[in-house]
Amino acid sequence: MAFTFGTARAIVESSFMPLSCRCSHESSSARIRIYDAATGEPHLVVAGISIHRLNTSHEIRKLVGELRYELEFCAPQLNRIPRPLLKKGPVSLQGL
């Protein structure tokens, strides 16, 4: 089943609570910004993601997993994110 960008965006944006996440797209690529809602401080910004990559539940789950990995192990700001706050587990597709 193919997802619209709006549906994919809702899934991705809800996958990083308590951090905030915003997805936007221009033409055929998406930009994802994960940040602290209270301060506005960005923790991870990724641009140039093909929107075709957000068409299926498998691809969305894979992208969320990659972003979680980047947050946990690669983002230089990670030392400011307490590990218990990073949401783990499966990406929820219920209600969509």
PDB file of C-alpha atoms in Angstrom:
ATOM      1  CA  MET A   1       0.000   0.000   0.000  1.00  0.00           C
ATOM      2  CA  ALA A   2       1.442   3.359  -1.028  1.00  0.00           C
ATOM      3  CA  PHE A   3       1.252   6.280   1.384  1.00  0.00           C
ATOM      4  CA  THR A   4       0.760   9.929   0.565  1.00  0.00           C
ATOM      5  CA  PHE A   5       3.433  12.360   1.727  1.00  0.00           C
ATOM      6  CA  GLY A   6       0.985  13.700   4.334  1.00  0.00           C
ATOM      7  CA  THR A   7       0.493  10.259   5.859  1.00  0.00           C
ATOM      8  CA  ALA A   8       4.212   9.488   5.797  1.00  0.00           C
ATOM      9  CA  ARG A   9       4.928  12.875   7.372  1.00  0.00           C
ATOM     10  CA  ALA A  10       2.473  12.185  10.223  1.00  0.00           C
ATOM     11  CA  ILE A  11       4.138   8.837  10.951  1.00  0.00           C
ATOM     12  CA  VAL A  12       7.668  10.244  10.908  1.00  0.00           C
ATOM     13  CA  GLU A  13       6.782  13.349  12.938  1.00  0.00           C
ATOM     14  CA  SER A  14       5.182  11.279  15.710  1.00  0.00           C
ATOM     15  CA  SER A  15       8.118   8.860  15.972  1.00  0.00           C
ATOM     16  CA  PHE A  16      10.533  11.021  17.970  1.00  0.00           C
ATOM     17  CA  MET A  17       8.541  12.217  20.984  1.00  0.00           C
ATOM     18  CA  PRO A  18       9.275  13.921  23.326  1.00  0.00           C
ATOM     19  CA  LEU A  19      11.399  15.715  20.727  1.00  0.00           C
ATOM     20  CA  SER A  20       9.552  17.560  17.994  1.00  0.00           C
ATOM     21  CA  CYS A  21       9.922  16.623  14.356  1.00  0.00           C
ATOM     22  CA  ARG A  22       8.927  18.520  11.234  1.00  0.00           C
ATOM     23  CA  CYS A  23       8.980  17.159   7.702  1.00  0.00           C
ATOM     24  CA  SER A  24       8.707  19.348   4.652  1.00  0.00           C
ATOM     25  CA  HIS A  25       9.174  18.712   0.978  1.00  0.00           C
ATOM     26  CA  GLU A  26      10.050  20.595  -2.115  1.00  0.00           C
ATOM     27  CA  SER A  27       9.715  18.973  -5.510  1.00  0.00           C
ATOM     28  CA  SER A  28      10.971  15.389  -5.129  1.00  0.00           C
ATOM     29  CA  SER A  29      12.948  15.647  -1.881  1.00  0.00           C
ATOM     30  CA  ALA A  30      12.079  15.927   1.788  1.00  0.00           C
ATOM     31  CA  ARG A  31      13.750  17.642   4.729  1.00  0.00           C
ATOM     32  CA  ILE A  32      13.405  16.333   8.295  1.00  0.00           C
ATOM     33  CA  ARG A  33      14.231  18.454  11.324  1.00  0.00           C
ATOM     34  CA  ILE A  34      14.240  16.915  14.817  1.00  0.00           C
ATOM     35  CA  TYR A  35      14.470  19.489  17.579  1.00  0.00           C
ATOM     36  CA  ASP A  36      13.703  20.413  21.184  1.00  0.00           C
ATOM     37  CA  ALA A  37      10.268  22.068  21.181  1.00  0.00           C
ATOM     38  CA  ALA A  38      10.978  24.091  24.325  1.00  0.00           C
ATOM     39  CA  THR A  39      14.197  25.675  23.079  1.00  0.00           C
ATOM     40  CA  GLY A  40      13.962  25.221  19.317  1.00  0.00           C
ATOM     41  CA  GLU A  41      17.460  23.730  19.389  1.00  0.00           C
ATOM     42  CA  PRO A  42      17.936  21.311  16.483  1.00  0.00           C
ATOM     43  CA  HIS A  43      19.237  17.832  17.253  1.00  0.00           C
ATOM     44  CA  LEU A  44      19.264  16.509  13.689  1.00  0.00           C
ATOM     45  CA  VAL A  45      18.483  17.987  10.272  1.00  0.00           C
ATOM     46  CA  VAL A  46      18.495  15.792   7.186  1.00  0.00           C
ATOM     47  CA  ALA A  47      17.741  17.124   3.708  1.00  0.00           C
ATOM     48  CA  GLY A  48      17.598  15.604   0.257  1.00  0.00           C
ATOM     49  CA  ILE A  49      15.555  12.531   1.186  1.00  0.00           C
ATOM     50  CA  SER A  50      13.753  11.184  -1.865  1.00  0.00           C
ATOM     51  CA  ILE A  51       9.993  11.416  -1.298  1.00  0.00           C
ATOM     52  CA  HIS A  52       9.706   8.154  -3.220  1.00  0.00           C
ATOM     53  CA  ARG A  53      11.425   6.630  -0.192  1.00  0.00           C
ATOM     54  CA  LEU A  54       8.344   7.461   1.899  1.00  0.00           C
ATOM     55  CA  ASN A  55       5.810   5.470  -0.127  1.00  0.00           C
ATOM     56  CA  THR A  56       5.572   2.236   1.876  1.00  0.00           C
ATOM     57  CA  SER A  57       5.396   1.272   5.531  1.00  0.00           C
ATOM     58  CA  HIS A  58       8.645  -0.677   5.173  1.00  0.00           C
ATOM     59  CA  GLU A  59      10.519   2.336   3.794  1.00  0.00           C
ATOM     60  CA  ILE A  60       9.067   4.671   6.442  1.00  0.00           C
ATOM     61  CA  ARG A  61      10.082   2.285   9.245  1.00  0.00           C
ATOM     62  CA  LYS A  62      13.548   1.964   7.740  1.00  0.00           C
ATOM     63  CA  LEU A  63      13.967   5.749   7.540  1.00  0.00           C
ATOM     64  CA  VAL A  64      12.770   6.248  11.132  1.00  0.00           C
ATOM     65  CA  GLY A  65      15.242   3.588  12.281  1.00  0.00           C
ATOM     66  CA  GLU A  66      18.079   5.317  10.446  1.00  0.00           C
ATOM     67  CA  LEU A  67      17.141   8.680  11.936  1.00  0.00           C
ATOM     68  CA  ARG A  68      16.981   7.175  15.441  1.00  0.00           C
ATOM     69  CA  TYR A  69      20.437   5.697  14.886  1.00  0.00           C
ATOM     70  CA  GLU A  70      21.761   9.099  13.782  1.00  0.00           C
ATOM     71  CA  LEU A  71      20.261  10.729  16.875  1.00  0.00           C
ATOM     72  CA  GLU A  72      21.658   8.133  19.236  1.00  0.00           C
ATOM     73  CA  PHE A  73      25.127   7.575  17.830  1.00  0.00           C
ATOM     74  CA  CYS A  74      26.083  10.287  15.361  1.00  0.00           C
ATOM     75  CA  ALA A  75      24.425  13.606  16.189  1.00  0.00           C
ATOM     76  CA  PRO A  76      26.958  15.828  17.991  1.00  0.00           C
ATOM     77  CA  GLN A  77      24.185  17.253  20.158  1.00  0.00           C
ATOM     78  CA  LEU A  78      23.210  13.810  21.455  1.00  0.00           C
ATOM     79  CA  ASN A  79      25.041  14.296  24.726  1.00  0.00           C
ATOM     80  CA  ARG A  80      22.244  16.731  25.590  1.00  0.00           C
ATOM     81  CA  ILE A  81      19.470  14.182  24.947  1.00  0.00           C
ATOM     82  CA  PRO A  82      18.973  11.760  27.854  1.00  0.00           C
ATOM     83  CA  ARG A  83      18.845   8.288  26.304  1.00  0.00           C
ATOM     84  CA  PRO A  84      15.600   7.288  28.063  1.00  0.00           C
ATOM     85  CA  LEU A  85      13.891  10.155  26.240  1.00  0.00           C
ATOM     86  CA  LEU A  86      14.605   8.698  22.824  1.00  0.00           C
ATOM     87  CA  LYS A  87      11.509   6.712  21.889  1.00  0.00           C
ATOM     88  CA  LYS A  88      12.360   3.130  21.043  1.00  0.00           C
ATOM     89  CA  GLY A  89      10.333   0.332  19.603  1.00  0.00           C
ATOM     90  CA  PRO A  90       8.291  -0.132  16.478  1.00  0.00           C
ATOM     91  CA  VAL A  91       6.932   2.718  14.426  1.00  0.00           C
ATOM     92  CA  SER A  92       3.171   2.896  14.902  1.00  0.00           C
ATOM     93  CA  LEU A  93       1.046   2.782  11.779  1.00  0.00           C
ATOM     94  CA  GLN A  94      -2.225   2.358  13.670  1.00  0.00           C
ATOM     95  CA  GLY A  95      -4.991   4.831  13.032  1.00  0.00           C
ATOM     96  CA  LEU A  96      -3.706   5.737   9.579  1.00  0.00           C
TER      97      LEU A  96
END
